[in-house]
């Protein structure tokens, strides 16, 4: 098992858009394993590569006992929204807030071997697909809240015991240093 430290809110890597994966190799398969092991250990419903300090467009998910991953995702969202669904994030440990999301999402991308994958989901799966793809774009779930809810969320963040901890910048364990080749 290769559990990695999860980056917390305030770490600049969480605000940096990730680079597309260009090479589907052993290094990518190790990244997917590290992400999966870290997500399962946390435990979490999803984990994006930037959350472990790797700037590549890869995420894992664990929804309703279905564990998987997606590389270079592209989202297509339904029009109907769930305005009140609570959402948490492993980079905001112990906190969850109502975050508006589309009720239905279709994500297209690739598996770690470069094979095309399409994931369709509603409710929790749709929320996860949107949340993790946002991470790959440098967007956090607090960015999706209205101003009043974001203000309450930021107050809770400031009061959290982990808040204000200086982000520890670690080098990627992968040969590309977290960058696409």
Short mmCIF file of C-alpha atoms in Angstrom, two decimals:
data_model
loop_
_atom_site.label_atom_id
_atom_site.label_comp_id
_atom_site.label_asym_id
_atom_site.label_seq_id
_atom_site.Cartn_x
_atom_site.Cartn_y
_atom_site.Cartn_z
CA UNK A 1 0.00 0.00 0.00
CA UNK A 2 1.34 3.44 -0.96
CA UNK A 3 -0.69 5.90 1.12
CA UNK A 4 0.37 9.47 0.40
CA UNK A 5 -0.14 12.62 2.51
CA UNK A 6 -3.23 14.58 1.45
CA UNK A 7 -2.69 18.27 0.76
CA UNK A 8 -4.87 20.60 2.85
CA UNK A 9 -6.72 23.77 1.89
CA UNK A 10 -4.15 26.54 1.54
CA UNK A 11 -1.63 24.43 -0.37
CA UNK A 12 -1.08 26.14 -3.76
CA UNK A 13 -1.18 22.81 -5.66
CA UNK A 14 -4.93 22.68 -4.99
CA UNK A 15 -5.43 25.90 -6.97
CA UNK A 16 -3.19 24.92 -9.89
CA UNK A 17 -4.87 23.38 -12.97
CA UNK A 18 -3.48 19.90 -13.67
CA UNK A 19 -1.82 18.91 -16.94
CA UNK A 20 -3.33 16.26 -19.22
CA UNK A 21 -1.79 12.80 -19.05
CA UNK A 22 0.09 12.10 -22.26
CA UNK A 23 1.83 8.83 -21.41
CA UNK A 24 -0.06 5.78 -20.20
CA UNK A 25 2.76 3.87 -18.57
CA UNK A 26 3.91 2.13 -15.38
CA UNK A 27 4.29 5.50 -13.65
CA UNK A 28 0.63 6.34 -14.31
CA UNK A 29 -0.47 2.92 -13.01
CA UNK A 30 1.53 3.58 -9.82
CA UNK A 31 -0.15 6.99 -9.46
CA UNK A 32 -3.61 5.38 -9.79
CA UNK A 33 -2.63 2.80 -7.15
CA UNK A 34 -1.32 5.53 -4.81
CA UNK A 35 -4.52 7.54 -5.28
CA UNK A 36 -6.72 4.50 -4.67
CA UNK A 37 -4.77 3.40 -1.58
CA UNK A 38 -4.81 6.93 -0.15
CA UNK A 39 -8.54 7.40 -0.86
CA UNK A 40 -9.44 4.06 0.74
CA UNK A 41 -7.23 4.75 3.79
CA UNK A 42 -8.72 8.23 4.38
CA UNK A 43 -11.52 7.03 3.70
CA UNK A 44 -13.06 9.16 0.98
CA UNK A 45 -15.50 9.05 -1.93
CA UNK A 46 -12.90 10.41 -4.35
CA UNK A 47 -9.38 11.75 -4.60
CA UNK A 48 -7.69 13.79 -7.34
CA UNK A 49 -3.97 13.68 -8.14
CA UNK A 50 -3.37 17.33 -7.08
CA UNK A 51 -4.58 16.38 -3.59
CA UNK A 52 -1.44 14.26 -3.23
CA UNK A 53 0.73 16.87 -4.93
CA UNK A 54 0.74 15.47 -8.47
CA UNK A 55 -0.33 17.91 -11.18
CA UNK A 56 -1.88 15.42 -13.60
CA UNK A 57 -5.53 14.99 -14.67
CA UNK A 58 -6.30 11.77 -12.81
CA UNK A 59 -8.79 10.93 -10.07
CA UNK A 60 -10.14 7.90 -8.25
CA UNK A 61 -13.58 7.31 -6.80
CA UNK A 62 -15.37 4.93 -4.42
CA UNK A 63 -19.15 5.28 -4.72
CA UNK A 64 -21.55 2.56 -3.56
CA UNK A 65 -18.64 0.09 -3.29
CA UNK A 66 -17.62 0.74 -6.90
CA UNK A 67 -13.95 1.74 -6.97
CA UNK A 68 -12.53 3.21 -10.15
CA UNK A 69 -10.46 5.92 -11.73
CA UNK A 70 -10.56 8.30 -14.67
CA UNK A 71 -7.74 9.93 -16.63
CA UNK A 72 -8.20 13.19 -18.58
CA UNK A 73 -11.93 13.50 -17.79
CA UNK A 74 -14.34 15.68 -19.74
CA UNK A 75 -17.75 16.33 -18.14
CA UNK A 76 -21.21 16.72 -19.61
CA UNK A 77 -23.70 17.91 -16.97
CA UNK A 78 -27.45 17.62 -16.77
CA UNK A 79 -29.48 20.81 -16.35
CA UNK A 80 -31.26 19.91 -13.08
CA UNK A 81 -29.39 20.94 -9.90
CA UNK A 82 -29.33 19.73 -6.31
CA UNK A 83 -28.92 22.96 -4.36
CA UNK A 84 -28.75 21.49 -0.85
CA UNK A 85 -26.56 18.39 -1.08
CA UNK A 86 -23.83 18.29 1.55
CA UNK A 87 -20.33 17.88 0.22
CA UNK A 88 -17.03 17.30 1.97
CA UNK A 89 -13.44 17.09 0.81
CA UNK A 90 -10.37 15.25 2.07
CA UNK A 91 -8.47 18.54 1.73
CA UNK A 92 -10.95 20.07 4.23
CA UNK A 93 -10.93 17.27 6.85
CA UNK A 94 -14.04 16.93 8.98
CA UNK A 95 -16.02 19.66 7.19
CA UNK A 96 -19.06 19.38 4.91
CA UNK A 97 -21.30 22.07 3.46
CA UNK A 98 -24.28 22.36 1.11
CA UNK A 99 -22.84 22.74 -2.38
CA UNK A 100 -24.95 23.07 -5.54
CA UNK A 101 -24.19 20.45 -8.20
CA UNK A 102 -25.87 19.00 -11.26
CA UNK A 103 -27.89 15.90 -10.38
CA UNK A 104 -26.67 14.03 -13.47
CA UNK A 105 -23.19 13.90 -14.98
CA UNK A 106 -21.43 11.95 -17.71
CA UNK A 107 -17.63 11.83 -17.58
CA UNK A 108 -15.59 10.63 -20.54
CA UNK A 109 -11.90 9.89 -20.34
CA UNK A 110 -9.52 6.95 -20.19
CA UNK A 111 -8.44 4.22 -17.83
CA UNK A 112 -4.80 3.85 -16.78
CA UNK A 113 -4.10 1.73 -19.87
CA UNK A 114 -5.38 4.38 -22.30
CA UNK A 115 -8.69 2.64 -23.02
CA UNK A 116 -11.74 4.93 -23.40
CA UNK A 117 -14.11 5.03 -20.41
CA UNK A 118 -17.52 6.64 -19.92
CA UNK A 119 -19.01 6.98 -16.44
CA UNK A 120 -22.61 8.05 -16.06
CA UNK A 121 -23.94 8.94 -12.66
CA UNK A 122 -26.67 10.65 -10.73
CA UNK A 123 -26.80 12.04 -7.20
CA UNK A 124 -23.64 11.01 -5.26
CA UNK A 125 -21.75 9.70 -8.31
CA UNK A 126 -22.57 12.86 -10.28
CA UNK A 127 -21.45 14.98 -7.31
CA UNK A 128 -18.19 13.02 -7.06
CA UNK A 129 -17.43 13.31 -10.79
CA UNK A 130 -17.96 17.08 -10.64
CA UNK A 131 -15.99 17.53 -7.39
CA UNK A 132 -12.96 15.56 -8.56
CA UNK A 133 -12.92 17.12 -12.04
CA UNK A 134 -13.05 20.55 -10.36
CA UNK A 135 -9.90 19.59 -8.41
CA UNK A 136 -8.16 18.95 -11.73
CA UNK A 137 -9.11 22.47 -12.84
CA UNK A 138 -7.85 24.11 -9.60
CA UNK A 139 -11.43 24.68 -8.38
CA UNK A 140 -12.48 23.80 -4.82
CA UNK A 141 -16.00 23.00 -3.67
CA UNK A 142 -16.14 26.23 -1.66
CA UNK A 143 -15.88 28.07 -4.99
CA UNK A 144 -19.26 26.57 -5.99
CA UNK A 145 -21.11 27.98 -2.95
CA UNK A 146 -23.07 31.21 -2.87
CA UNK A 147 -21.43 34.09 -1.01
CA UNK A 148 -23.34 33.57 2.27
CA UNK A 149 -22.60 29.83 2.42
CA UNK A 150 -18.94 30.40 1.46
CA UNK A 151 -18.60 32.90 4.32
CA UNK A 152 -19.93 30.29 6.79
CA UNK A 153 -17.64 27.65 5.31
CA UNK A 154 -14.56 29.87 5.56
CA UNK A 155 -15.39 30.60 9.22
CA UNK A 156 -15.50 26.85 9.88
CA UNK A 157 -12.19 26.42 8.01
CA UNK A 158 -10.53 29.11 10.16
CA UNK A 159 -11.81 27.37 13.32
CA UNK A 160 -10.71 23.87 12.23
CA UNK A 161 -7.79 22.42 14.18
CA UNK A 162 -5.85 21.82 10.96
CA UNK A 163 -6.37 25.41 9.72
CA UNK A 164 -3.32 27.58 9.42
CA UNK A 165 -0.93 24.68 9.31
CA UNK A 166 1.77 25.64 6.89
CA UNK A 167 1.47 23.51 3.79
CA UNK A 168 4.32 21.05 3.55
CA UNK A 169 5.63 21.07 0.01
CA UNK A 170 6.85 17.64 -0.97
CA UNK A 171 8.37 16.55 -4.22
CA UNK A 172 6.36 14.09 -6.29
CA UNK A 173 7.45 10.46 -5.92
CA UNK A 174 6.98 10.12 -9.67
CA UNK A 175 9.90 10.63 -12.05
CA UNK A 176 8.16 13.49 -13.90
CA UNK A 177 7.90 15.49 -10.69
CA UNK A 178 4.12 15.59 -11.05
CA UNK A 179 4.18 17.13 -14.53
CA UNK A 180 3.01 15.56 -17.77
CA UNK A 181 5.68 14.67 -20.28
#
